[in-house]
Short mmCIF file of C-alpha atoms in Angstrom, two decimals:
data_model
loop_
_atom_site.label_atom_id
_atom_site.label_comp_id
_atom_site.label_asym_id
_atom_site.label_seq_id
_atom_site.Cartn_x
_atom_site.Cartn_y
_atom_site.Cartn_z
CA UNK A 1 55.29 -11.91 27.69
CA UNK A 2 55.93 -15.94 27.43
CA UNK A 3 53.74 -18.21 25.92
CA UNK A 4 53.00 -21.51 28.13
CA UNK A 5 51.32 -24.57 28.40
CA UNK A 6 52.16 -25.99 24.35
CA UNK A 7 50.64 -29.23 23.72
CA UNK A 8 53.68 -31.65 23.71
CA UNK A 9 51.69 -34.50 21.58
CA UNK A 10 53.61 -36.70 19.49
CA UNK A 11 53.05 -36.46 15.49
CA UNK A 12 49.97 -38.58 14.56
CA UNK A 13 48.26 -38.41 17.94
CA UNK A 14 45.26 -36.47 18.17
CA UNK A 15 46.09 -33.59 20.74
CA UNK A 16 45.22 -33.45 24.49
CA UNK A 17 42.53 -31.03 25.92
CA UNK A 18 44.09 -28.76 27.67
CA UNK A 19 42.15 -27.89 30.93
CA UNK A 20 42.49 -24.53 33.18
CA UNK A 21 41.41 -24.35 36.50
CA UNK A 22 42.19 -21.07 38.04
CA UNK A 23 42.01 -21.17 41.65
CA UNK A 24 43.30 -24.14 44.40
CA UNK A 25 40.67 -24.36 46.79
CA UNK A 26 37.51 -26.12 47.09
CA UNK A 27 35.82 -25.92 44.29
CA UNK A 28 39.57 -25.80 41.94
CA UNK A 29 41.71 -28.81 44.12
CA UNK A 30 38.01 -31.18 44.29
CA UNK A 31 37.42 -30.57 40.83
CA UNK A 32 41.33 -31.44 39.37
CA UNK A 33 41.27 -34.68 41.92
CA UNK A 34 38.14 -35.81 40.37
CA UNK A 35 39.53 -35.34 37.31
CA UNK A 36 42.46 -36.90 37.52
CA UNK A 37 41.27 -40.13 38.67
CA UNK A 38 38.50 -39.78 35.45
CA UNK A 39 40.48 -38.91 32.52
CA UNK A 40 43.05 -40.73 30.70
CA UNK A 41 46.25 -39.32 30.48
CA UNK A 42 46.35 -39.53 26.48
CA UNK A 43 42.63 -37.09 26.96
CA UNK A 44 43.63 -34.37 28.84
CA UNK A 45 46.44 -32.33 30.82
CA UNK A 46 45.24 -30.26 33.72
CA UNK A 47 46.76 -27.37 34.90
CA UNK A 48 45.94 -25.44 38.42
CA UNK A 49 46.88 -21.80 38.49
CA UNK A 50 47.12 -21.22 42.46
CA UNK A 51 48.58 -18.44 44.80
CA UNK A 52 49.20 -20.80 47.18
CA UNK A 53 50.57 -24.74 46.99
CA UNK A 54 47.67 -25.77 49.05
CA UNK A 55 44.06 -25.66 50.06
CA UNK A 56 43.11 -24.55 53.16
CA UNK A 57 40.44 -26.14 54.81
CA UNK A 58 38.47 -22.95 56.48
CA UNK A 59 36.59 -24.49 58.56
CA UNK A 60 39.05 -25.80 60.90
CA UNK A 61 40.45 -22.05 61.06
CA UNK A 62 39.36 -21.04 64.40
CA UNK A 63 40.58 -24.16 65.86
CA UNK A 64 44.39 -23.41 64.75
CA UNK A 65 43.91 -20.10 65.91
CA UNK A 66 42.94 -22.01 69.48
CA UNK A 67 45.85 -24.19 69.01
CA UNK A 68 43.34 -27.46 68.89
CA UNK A 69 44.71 -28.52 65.51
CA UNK A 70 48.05 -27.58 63.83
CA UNK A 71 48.20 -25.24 60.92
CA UNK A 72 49.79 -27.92 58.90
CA UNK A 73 46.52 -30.35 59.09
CA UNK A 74 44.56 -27.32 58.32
CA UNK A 75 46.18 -27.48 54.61
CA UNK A 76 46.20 -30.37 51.97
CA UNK A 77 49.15 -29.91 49.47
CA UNK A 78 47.82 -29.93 45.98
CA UNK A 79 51.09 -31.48 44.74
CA UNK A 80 51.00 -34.58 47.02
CA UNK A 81 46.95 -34.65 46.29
CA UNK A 82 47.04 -34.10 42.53
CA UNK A 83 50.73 -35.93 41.48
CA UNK A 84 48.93 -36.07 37.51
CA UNK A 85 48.03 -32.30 37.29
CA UNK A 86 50.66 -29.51 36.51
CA UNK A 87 51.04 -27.21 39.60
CA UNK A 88 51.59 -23.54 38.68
CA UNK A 89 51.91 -21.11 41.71
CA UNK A 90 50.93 -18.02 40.31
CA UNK A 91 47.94 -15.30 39.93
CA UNK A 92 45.54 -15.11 37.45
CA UNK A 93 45.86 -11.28 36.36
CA UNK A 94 43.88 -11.73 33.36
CA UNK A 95 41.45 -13.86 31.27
CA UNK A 96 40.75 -13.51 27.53
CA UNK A 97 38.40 -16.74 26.68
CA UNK A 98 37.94 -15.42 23.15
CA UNK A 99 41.52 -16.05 22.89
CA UNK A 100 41.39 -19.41 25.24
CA UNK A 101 44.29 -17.27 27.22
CA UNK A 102 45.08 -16.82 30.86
CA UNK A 103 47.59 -14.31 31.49
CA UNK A 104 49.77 -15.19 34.54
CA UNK A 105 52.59 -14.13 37.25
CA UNK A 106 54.54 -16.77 38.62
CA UNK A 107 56.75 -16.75 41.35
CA UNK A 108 59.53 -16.58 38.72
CA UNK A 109 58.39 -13.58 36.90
CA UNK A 110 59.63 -10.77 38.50
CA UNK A 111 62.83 -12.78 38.79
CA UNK A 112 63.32 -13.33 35.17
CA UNK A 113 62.12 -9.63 34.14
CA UNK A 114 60.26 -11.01 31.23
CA UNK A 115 56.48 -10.16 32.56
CA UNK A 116 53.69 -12.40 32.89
CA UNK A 117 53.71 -15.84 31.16
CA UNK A 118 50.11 -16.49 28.51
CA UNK A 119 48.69 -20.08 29.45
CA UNK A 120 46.41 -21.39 26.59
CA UNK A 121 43.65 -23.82 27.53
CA UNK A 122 40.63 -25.38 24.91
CA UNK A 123 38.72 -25.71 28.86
CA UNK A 124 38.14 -23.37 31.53
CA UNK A 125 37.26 -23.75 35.03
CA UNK A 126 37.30 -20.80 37.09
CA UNK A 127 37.43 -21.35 40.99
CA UNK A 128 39.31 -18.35 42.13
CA UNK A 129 36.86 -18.28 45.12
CA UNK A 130 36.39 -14.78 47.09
CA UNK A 131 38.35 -11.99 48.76
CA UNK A 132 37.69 -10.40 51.98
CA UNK A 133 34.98 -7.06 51.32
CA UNK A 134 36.06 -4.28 53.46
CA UNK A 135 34.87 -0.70 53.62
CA UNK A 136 36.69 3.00 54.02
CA UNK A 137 36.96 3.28 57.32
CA UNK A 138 39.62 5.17 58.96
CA UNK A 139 41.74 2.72 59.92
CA UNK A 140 41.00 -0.36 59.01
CA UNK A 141 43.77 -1.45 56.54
CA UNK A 142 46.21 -0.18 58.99
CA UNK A 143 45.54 -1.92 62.20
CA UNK A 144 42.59 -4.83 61.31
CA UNK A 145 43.24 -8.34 60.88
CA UNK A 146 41.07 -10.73 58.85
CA UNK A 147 40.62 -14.33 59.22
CA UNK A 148 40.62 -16.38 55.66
CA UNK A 149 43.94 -18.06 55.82
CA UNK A 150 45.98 -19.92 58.15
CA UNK A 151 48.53 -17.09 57.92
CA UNK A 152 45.89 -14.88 59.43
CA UNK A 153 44.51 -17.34 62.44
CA UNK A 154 48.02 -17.97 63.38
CA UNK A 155 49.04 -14.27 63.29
CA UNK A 156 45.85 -13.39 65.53
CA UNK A 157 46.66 -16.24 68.01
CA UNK A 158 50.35 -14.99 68.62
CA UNK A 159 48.90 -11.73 68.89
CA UNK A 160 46.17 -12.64 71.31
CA UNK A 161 48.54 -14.24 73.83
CA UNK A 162 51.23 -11.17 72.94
CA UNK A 163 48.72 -9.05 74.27
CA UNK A 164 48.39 -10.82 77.49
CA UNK A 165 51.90 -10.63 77.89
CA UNK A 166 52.11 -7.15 77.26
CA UNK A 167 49.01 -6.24 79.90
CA UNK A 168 51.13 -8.85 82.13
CA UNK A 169 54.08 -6.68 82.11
CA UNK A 170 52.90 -3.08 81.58
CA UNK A 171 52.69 -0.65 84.76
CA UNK A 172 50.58 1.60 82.20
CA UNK A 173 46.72 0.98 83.09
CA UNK A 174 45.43 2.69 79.77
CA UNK A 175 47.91 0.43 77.63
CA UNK A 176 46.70 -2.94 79.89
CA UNK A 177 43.25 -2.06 79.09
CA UNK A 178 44.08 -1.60 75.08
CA UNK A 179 45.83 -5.11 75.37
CA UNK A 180 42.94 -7.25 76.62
CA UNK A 181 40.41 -5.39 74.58
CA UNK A 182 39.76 -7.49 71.86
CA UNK A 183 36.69 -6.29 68.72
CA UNK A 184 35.42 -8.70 66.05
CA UNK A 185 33.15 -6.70 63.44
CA UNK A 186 31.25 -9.60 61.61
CA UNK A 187 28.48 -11.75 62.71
CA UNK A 188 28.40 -14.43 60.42
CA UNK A 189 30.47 -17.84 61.02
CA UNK A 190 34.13 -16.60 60.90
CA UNK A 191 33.32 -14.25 63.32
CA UNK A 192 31.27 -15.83 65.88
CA UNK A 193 33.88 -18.87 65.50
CA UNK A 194 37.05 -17.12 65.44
CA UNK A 195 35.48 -14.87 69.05
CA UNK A 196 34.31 -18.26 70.28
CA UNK A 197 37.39 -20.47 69.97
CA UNK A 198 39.74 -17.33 71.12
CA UNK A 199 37.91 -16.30 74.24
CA UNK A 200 37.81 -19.80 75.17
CA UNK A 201 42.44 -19.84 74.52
CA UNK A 202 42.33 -16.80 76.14
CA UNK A 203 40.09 -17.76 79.34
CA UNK A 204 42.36 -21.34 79.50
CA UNK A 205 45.66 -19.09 79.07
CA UNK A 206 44.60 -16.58 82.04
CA UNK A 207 45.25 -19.13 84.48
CA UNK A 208 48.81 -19.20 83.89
CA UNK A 209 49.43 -15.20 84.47
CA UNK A 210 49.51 -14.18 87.98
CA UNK A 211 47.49 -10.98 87.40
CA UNK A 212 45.74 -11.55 84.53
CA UNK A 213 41.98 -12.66 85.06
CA UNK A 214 39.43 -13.97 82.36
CA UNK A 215 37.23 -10.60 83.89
CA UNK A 216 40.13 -8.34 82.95
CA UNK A 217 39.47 -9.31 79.11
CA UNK A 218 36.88 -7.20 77.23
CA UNK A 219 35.35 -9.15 73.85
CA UNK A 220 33.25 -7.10 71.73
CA UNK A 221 31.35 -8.44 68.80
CA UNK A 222 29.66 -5.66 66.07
CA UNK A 223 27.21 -6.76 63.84
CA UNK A 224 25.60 -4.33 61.64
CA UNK A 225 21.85 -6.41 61.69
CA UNK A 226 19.81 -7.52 64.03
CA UNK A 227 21.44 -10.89 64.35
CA UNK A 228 24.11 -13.54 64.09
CA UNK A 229 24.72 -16.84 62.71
CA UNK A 230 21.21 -16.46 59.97
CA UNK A 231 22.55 -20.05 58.78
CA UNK A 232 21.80 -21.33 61.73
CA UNK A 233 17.88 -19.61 61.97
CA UNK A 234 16.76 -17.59 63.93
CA UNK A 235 15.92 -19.86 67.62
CA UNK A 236 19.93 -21.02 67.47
CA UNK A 237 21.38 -17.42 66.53
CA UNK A 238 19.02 -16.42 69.70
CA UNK A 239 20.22 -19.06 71.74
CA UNK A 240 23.94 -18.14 70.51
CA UNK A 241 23.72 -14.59 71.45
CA UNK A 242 22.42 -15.68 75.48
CA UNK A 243 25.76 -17.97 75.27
CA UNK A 244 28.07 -15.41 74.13
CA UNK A 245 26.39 -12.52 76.38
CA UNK A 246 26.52 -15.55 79.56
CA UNK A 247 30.18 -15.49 78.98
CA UNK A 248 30.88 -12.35 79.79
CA UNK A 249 31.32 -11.06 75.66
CA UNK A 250 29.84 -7.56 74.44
CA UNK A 251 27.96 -8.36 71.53
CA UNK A 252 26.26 -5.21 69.74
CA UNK A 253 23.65 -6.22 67.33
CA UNK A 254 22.78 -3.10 64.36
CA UNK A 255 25.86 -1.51 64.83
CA UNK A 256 28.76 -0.68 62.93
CA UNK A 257 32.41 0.05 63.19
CA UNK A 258 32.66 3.51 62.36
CA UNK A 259 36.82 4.39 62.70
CA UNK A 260 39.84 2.53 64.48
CA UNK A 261 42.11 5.05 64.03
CA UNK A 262 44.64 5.83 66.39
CA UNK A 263 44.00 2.07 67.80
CA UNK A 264 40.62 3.14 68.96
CA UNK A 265 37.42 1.26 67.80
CA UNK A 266 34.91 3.80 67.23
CA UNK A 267 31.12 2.48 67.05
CA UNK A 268 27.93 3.75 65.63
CA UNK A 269 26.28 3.55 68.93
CA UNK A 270 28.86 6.34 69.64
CA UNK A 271 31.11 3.30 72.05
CA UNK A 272 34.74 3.96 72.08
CA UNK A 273 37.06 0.97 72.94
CA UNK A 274 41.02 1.70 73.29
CA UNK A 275 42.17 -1.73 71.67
CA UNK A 276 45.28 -3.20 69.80
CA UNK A 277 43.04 -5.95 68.45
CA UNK A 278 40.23 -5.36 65.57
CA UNK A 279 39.46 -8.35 63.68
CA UNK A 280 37.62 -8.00 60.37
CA UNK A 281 35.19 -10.51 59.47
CA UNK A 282 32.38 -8.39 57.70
CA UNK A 283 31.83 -10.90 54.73
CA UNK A 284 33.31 -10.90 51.38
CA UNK A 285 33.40 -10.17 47.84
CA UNK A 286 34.23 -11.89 44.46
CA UNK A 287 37.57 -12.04 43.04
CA UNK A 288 38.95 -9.15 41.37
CA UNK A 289 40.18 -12.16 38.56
CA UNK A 290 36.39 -12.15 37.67
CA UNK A 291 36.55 -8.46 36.67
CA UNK A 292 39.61 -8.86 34.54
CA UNK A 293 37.71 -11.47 32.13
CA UNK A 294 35.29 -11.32 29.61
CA UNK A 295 33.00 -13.88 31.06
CA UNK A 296 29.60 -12.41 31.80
CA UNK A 297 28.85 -11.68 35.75
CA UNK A 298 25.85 -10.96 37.47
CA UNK A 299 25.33 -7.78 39.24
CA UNK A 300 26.84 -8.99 41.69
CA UNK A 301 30.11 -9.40 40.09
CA UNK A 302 29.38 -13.42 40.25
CA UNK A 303 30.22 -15.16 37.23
CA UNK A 304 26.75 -15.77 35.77
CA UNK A 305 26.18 -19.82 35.41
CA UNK A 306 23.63 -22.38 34.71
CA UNK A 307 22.69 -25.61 36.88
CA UNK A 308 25.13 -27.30 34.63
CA UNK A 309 27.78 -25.23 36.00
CA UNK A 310 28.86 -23.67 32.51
CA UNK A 311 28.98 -20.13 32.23
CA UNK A 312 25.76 -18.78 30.53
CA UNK A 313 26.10 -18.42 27.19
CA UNK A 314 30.05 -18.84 26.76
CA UNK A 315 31.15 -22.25 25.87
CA UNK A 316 34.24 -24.40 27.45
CA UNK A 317 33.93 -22.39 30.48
CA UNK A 318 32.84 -23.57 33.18
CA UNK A 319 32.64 -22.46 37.29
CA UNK A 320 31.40 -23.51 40.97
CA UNK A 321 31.94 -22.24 44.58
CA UNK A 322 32.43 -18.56 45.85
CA UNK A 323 32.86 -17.10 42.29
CA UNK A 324 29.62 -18.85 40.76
CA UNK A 325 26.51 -17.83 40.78
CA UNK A 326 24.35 -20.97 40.28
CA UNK A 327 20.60 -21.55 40.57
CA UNK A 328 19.24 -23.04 42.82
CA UNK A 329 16.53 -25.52 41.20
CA UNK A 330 15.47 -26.92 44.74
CA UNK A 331 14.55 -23.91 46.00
CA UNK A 332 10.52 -23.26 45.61
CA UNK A 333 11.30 -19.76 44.32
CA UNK A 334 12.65 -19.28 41.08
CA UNK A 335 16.08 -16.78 40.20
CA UNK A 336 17.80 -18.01 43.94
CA UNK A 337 21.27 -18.95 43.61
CA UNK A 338 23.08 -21.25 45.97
CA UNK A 339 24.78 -20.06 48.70
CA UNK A 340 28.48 -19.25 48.62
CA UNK A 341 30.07 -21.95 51.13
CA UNK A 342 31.73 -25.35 51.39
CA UNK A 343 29.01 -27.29 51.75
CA UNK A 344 27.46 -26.15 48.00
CA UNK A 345 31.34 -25.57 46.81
CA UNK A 346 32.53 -29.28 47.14
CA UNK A 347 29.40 -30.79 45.62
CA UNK A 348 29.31 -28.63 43.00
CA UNK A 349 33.12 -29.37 42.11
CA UNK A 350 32.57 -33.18 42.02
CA UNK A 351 29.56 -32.65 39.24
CA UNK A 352 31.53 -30.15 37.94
CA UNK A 353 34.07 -32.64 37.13
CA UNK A 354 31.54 -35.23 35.81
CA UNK A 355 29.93 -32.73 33.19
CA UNK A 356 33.16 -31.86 31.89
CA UNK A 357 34.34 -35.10 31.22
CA UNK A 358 31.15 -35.95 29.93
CA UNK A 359 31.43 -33.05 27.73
CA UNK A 360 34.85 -34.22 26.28
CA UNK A 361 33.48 -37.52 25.72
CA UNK A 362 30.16 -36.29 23.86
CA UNK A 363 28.27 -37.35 26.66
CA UNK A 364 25.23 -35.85 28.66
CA UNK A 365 25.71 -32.73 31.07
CA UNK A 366 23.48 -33.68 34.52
CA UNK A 367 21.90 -30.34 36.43
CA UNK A 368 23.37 -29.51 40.08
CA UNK A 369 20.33 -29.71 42.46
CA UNK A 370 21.34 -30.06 46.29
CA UNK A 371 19.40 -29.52 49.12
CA UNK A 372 20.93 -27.16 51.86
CA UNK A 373 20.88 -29.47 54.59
CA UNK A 374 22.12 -27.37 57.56
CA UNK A 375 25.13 -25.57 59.38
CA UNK A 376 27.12 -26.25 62.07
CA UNK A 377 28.87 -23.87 64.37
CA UNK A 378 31.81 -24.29 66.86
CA UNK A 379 31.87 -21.02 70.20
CA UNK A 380 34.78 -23.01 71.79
CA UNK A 381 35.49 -25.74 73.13
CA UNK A 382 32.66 -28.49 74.02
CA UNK A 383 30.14 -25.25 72.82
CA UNK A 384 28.57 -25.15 69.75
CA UNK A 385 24.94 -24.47 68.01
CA UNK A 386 23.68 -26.90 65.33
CA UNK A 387 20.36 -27.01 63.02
CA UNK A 388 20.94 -30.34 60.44
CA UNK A 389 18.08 -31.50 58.78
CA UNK A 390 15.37 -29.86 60.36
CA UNK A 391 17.21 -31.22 63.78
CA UNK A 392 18.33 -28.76 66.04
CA UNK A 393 21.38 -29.06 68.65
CA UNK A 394 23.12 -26.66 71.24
CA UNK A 395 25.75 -27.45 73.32
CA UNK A 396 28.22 -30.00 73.46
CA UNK A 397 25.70 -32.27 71.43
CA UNK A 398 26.53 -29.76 69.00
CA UNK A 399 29.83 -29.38 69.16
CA UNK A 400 29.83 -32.72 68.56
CA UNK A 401 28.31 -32.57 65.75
CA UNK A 402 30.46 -29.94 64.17
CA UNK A 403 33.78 -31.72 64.95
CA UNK A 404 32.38 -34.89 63.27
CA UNK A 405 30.76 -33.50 60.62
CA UNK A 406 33.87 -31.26 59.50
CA UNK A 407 35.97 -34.48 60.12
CA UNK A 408 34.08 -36.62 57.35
CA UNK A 409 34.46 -33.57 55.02
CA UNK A 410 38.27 -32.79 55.31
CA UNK A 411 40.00 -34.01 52.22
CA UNK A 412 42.02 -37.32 52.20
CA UNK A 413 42.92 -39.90 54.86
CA UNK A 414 46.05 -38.47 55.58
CA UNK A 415 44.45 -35.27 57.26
CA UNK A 416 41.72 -36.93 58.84
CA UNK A 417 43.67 -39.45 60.72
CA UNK A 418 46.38 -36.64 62.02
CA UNK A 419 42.91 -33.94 62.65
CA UNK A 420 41.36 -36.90 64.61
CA UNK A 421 44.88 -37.71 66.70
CA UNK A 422 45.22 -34.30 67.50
CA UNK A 423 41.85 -33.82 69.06
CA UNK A 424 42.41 -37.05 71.01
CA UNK A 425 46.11 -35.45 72.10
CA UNK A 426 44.59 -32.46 73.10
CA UNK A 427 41.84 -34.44 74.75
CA UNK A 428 44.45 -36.01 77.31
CA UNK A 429 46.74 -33.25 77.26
CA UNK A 430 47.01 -29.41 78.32
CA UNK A 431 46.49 -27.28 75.99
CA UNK A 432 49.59 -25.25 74.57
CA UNK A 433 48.95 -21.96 74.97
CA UNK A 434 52.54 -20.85 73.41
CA UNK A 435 53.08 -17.76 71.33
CA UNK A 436 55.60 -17.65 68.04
CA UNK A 437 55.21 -14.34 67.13
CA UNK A 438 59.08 -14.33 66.33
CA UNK A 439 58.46 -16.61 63.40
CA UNK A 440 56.95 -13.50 61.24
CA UNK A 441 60.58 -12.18 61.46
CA UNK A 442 63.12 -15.42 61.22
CA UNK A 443 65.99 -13.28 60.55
CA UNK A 444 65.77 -10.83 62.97
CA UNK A 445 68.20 -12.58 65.74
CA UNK A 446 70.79 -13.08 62.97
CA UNK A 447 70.76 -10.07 62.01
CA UNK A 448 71.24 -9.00 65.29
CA UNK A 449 74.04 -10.96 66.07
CA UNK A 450 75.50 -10.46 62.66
CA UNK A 451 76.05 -6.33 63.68
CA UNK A 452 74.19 -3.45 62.98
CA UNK A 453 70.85 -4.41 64.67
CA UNK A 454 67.49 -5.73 63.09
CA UNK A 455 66.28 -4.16 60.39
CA UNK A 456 62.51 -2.54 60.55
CA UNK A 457 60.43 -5.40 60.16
CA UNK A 458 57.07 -4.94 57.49
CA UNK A 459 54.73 -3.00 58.79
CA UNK A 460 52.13 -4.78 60.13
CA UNK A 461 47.92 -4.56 60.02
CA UNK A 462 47.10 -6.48 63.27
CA UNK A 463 48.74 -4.37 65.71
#
């Protein structure tokens, strides 16, 4: 194991803090911009430990899976975004803060055979955010899809208009009805969003297929309570389940998805739907990073923090977002935390910031207190459900809404201009309704052509 991340002062300076931050989303690319721009570069040097070299803005998700925005606006690459921080891409496998240690595998690891590299830091942040929570059922890891990365809403849109292709060209009426069979378990906004914004590809795309109809499609949506979209309350998630249900989709409110074995979605209402499609959306858990520390966690398996977003009762560590569990002083209840989203996440990164540097500089920490002050939803295009403020919108009103909302809060000019030209594009333009499945397997026509045939591709979990 390596040692990383040595000061590199010059004799007779005093030496630079050396600040972690373990995850590159919200909470972890926010809080190293803010940074950046706050600290002088004789203070501090940041380092962000990240799987991936960019943060993905979620809530424009099930609009690249509708093909309304490209994948590459849906990202913001830390490098360009954070040119004074050191980039590592890498996972977090282990966290000793008595020791100030992070142990991590790089890209470069398994290539150099010399394990995991130890990065030293005097400051923590830990942003690793969440992972998807699934359950055992029969299944699931084999043939389910989820929808938390642009990997995933691309994948499910090539395999969405795959599927038409293949009930387009089958003579086999049990595999045509398995193709346009199409079962979202989840209720909550990646769901309902993802459903929304694919039915609506799928009902554009069905006008381009000689014999395939919008009424030959079968959307389900499982939820295992008695109602969608809570964010929302309760008179929108009503109004959202007459939309859905007006449009033709199945949705089953206090059920749950018992097996999809065999490609076969089996229900605890006892409903069996033949389908090649099951897309998991049933919430999510903390990440397992959290479990390999020796921070203290809730019961929850939340890192346990205070409304100055340090960890309780640790010092120099510090957390927001997904992986935080932060009270909620607004709230007229005592022991609520805030809720795990973007809205909460981004906030609490920018004071985040502000504290720490504070810290460093002997100043004053300042308590998070921010009132939740709504949700927006997209169900396709020009449909959408809205309750801001007390104010509540349906419709295209709301749609509205949600488009302009989410375009104030994607990061940096550079996105928002190409998000905004693209919706304008699209706005005098068809929309594409293209698959590039092939691009999962870029080698296979060389391969091909170079003799001896493709080799197996990976098995896959969405088909």
């Amino acid at each position: 194991m390596k040692a990383a991340n040595s000061r590199g002062t010059a004799p007779g300076t005093p030496p630079r803090t050396r600040i972690l931050i373990v995850g590159g989303g919200y909470v972890g690319m926010y809080t190293a911009l803010r940074l950046q721009r706050k600290l002088r570069a004789d203070e501090a040097e940041v380092t962000v430990v990240t799987p991936e070299p960019y943060m993905t803005y979620q809530p424009f998700l099930p609009e690249a899976a509708a093909g309304s925005i490209s994948p590459r606006h849906v990202v913001v690459p830390l490098r360009r975004v954070l040119p004074k921080c050191r980039i590592v891409i890498g996972e977090a496998r282990h966290i000793d803060h008595a020791a100030r240690t992070a142990t991590v595998t790089t890209l470069a690891t398994d290539e150099e055979g010399e394990g995991p590299v130890e990065i030293e830091y005097d400051e923590l942040v830990l942003a690793p955010g969440s992972v998807s929570r699934t359950l055992p059922i029969p299944g699931l890891a084999e043939y389910a899809i989820g929808f938390k990365t642009v990997e995933e809403a691309i994948g499910l849109r090539n395999h969405v208009i795959e599927q038409m292709d293949i009930a387009s060209s089958t003579r086999d009426p049990a595999l045509r009805d398995a193709a346009l069979t199409f079962v979202f378990v989840g209720g909550g906004y990646a769901g309902v969003e993802a459903l929304g914004e694919l039915e609506d590809m799928a009902r554009y795309a069905a006008r381009y297929y000689h014999n395939v109809k919008p009424e030959d499609m079968k959307w389900v949506l499982v939820e295992a309570s008695d109602r969608i979209l809570p964010e929302v309350g309760p008179e929108m998630g009503t109004y959202t389940i007459r939309e859905l249900r007006r449009r033709g989709i199945d949705l089953r409110l206090e059920t749950r998805l018992e097996s999809c074995e065999n490609r076969i979605a089996v229900l605890s209402d006892g409903a069996r739907f033949p389908t090649r499609t099951v897309v998991w959306t049933a919430g999510v858990k903390p990440h397992p990073i959290l479990a390999a520390s020796d921070l203290p966690k809730t019961d929850r398996g939340r890192l346990a923090c205070t409304s100055f977003l340090t960890v309780e009762g640790v010092e120099h560590a510090w957390a927001a977002g997904d992986a935080a569990s932060v009270p909620d002083i607004t709230a007229p209840e005592k022991g609520v935390a805030c809720a795990p989203n973007a809205q909460h996440a981004v906030r609490q990164a920018k004071l985040l910031a502000d504290n720490l540097v504070s810290s460093l500089r002997g100043g004053l920490l300042t308590e998070y207190a921010h009132k939740y002050a709504g949700s927006v939803a997209s169900l396709g295009l020009h449909k959408g459900v809205a309750h801001i403020y007390g104010r509540k919108l349906k419709g295209y009103p709301a749609w509205l809404m949600h488009r302009a909302y989410h375009l104030s809060r994607v990061p940096t000019l550079n996105r928002k201009t190409r998000v905004l030209a693209e919706w304008t594009l699209s706005g005098l333009f068809k929309r594409e309704i293209v698959s590039l499945g092939s691009l999962e397997h870029p080698r296979a026509e060389f391969e091909l052509a170079a003799g001896g045939g493709p080799k197996d591709p990976p098995k896959k979990t969405d088909r």
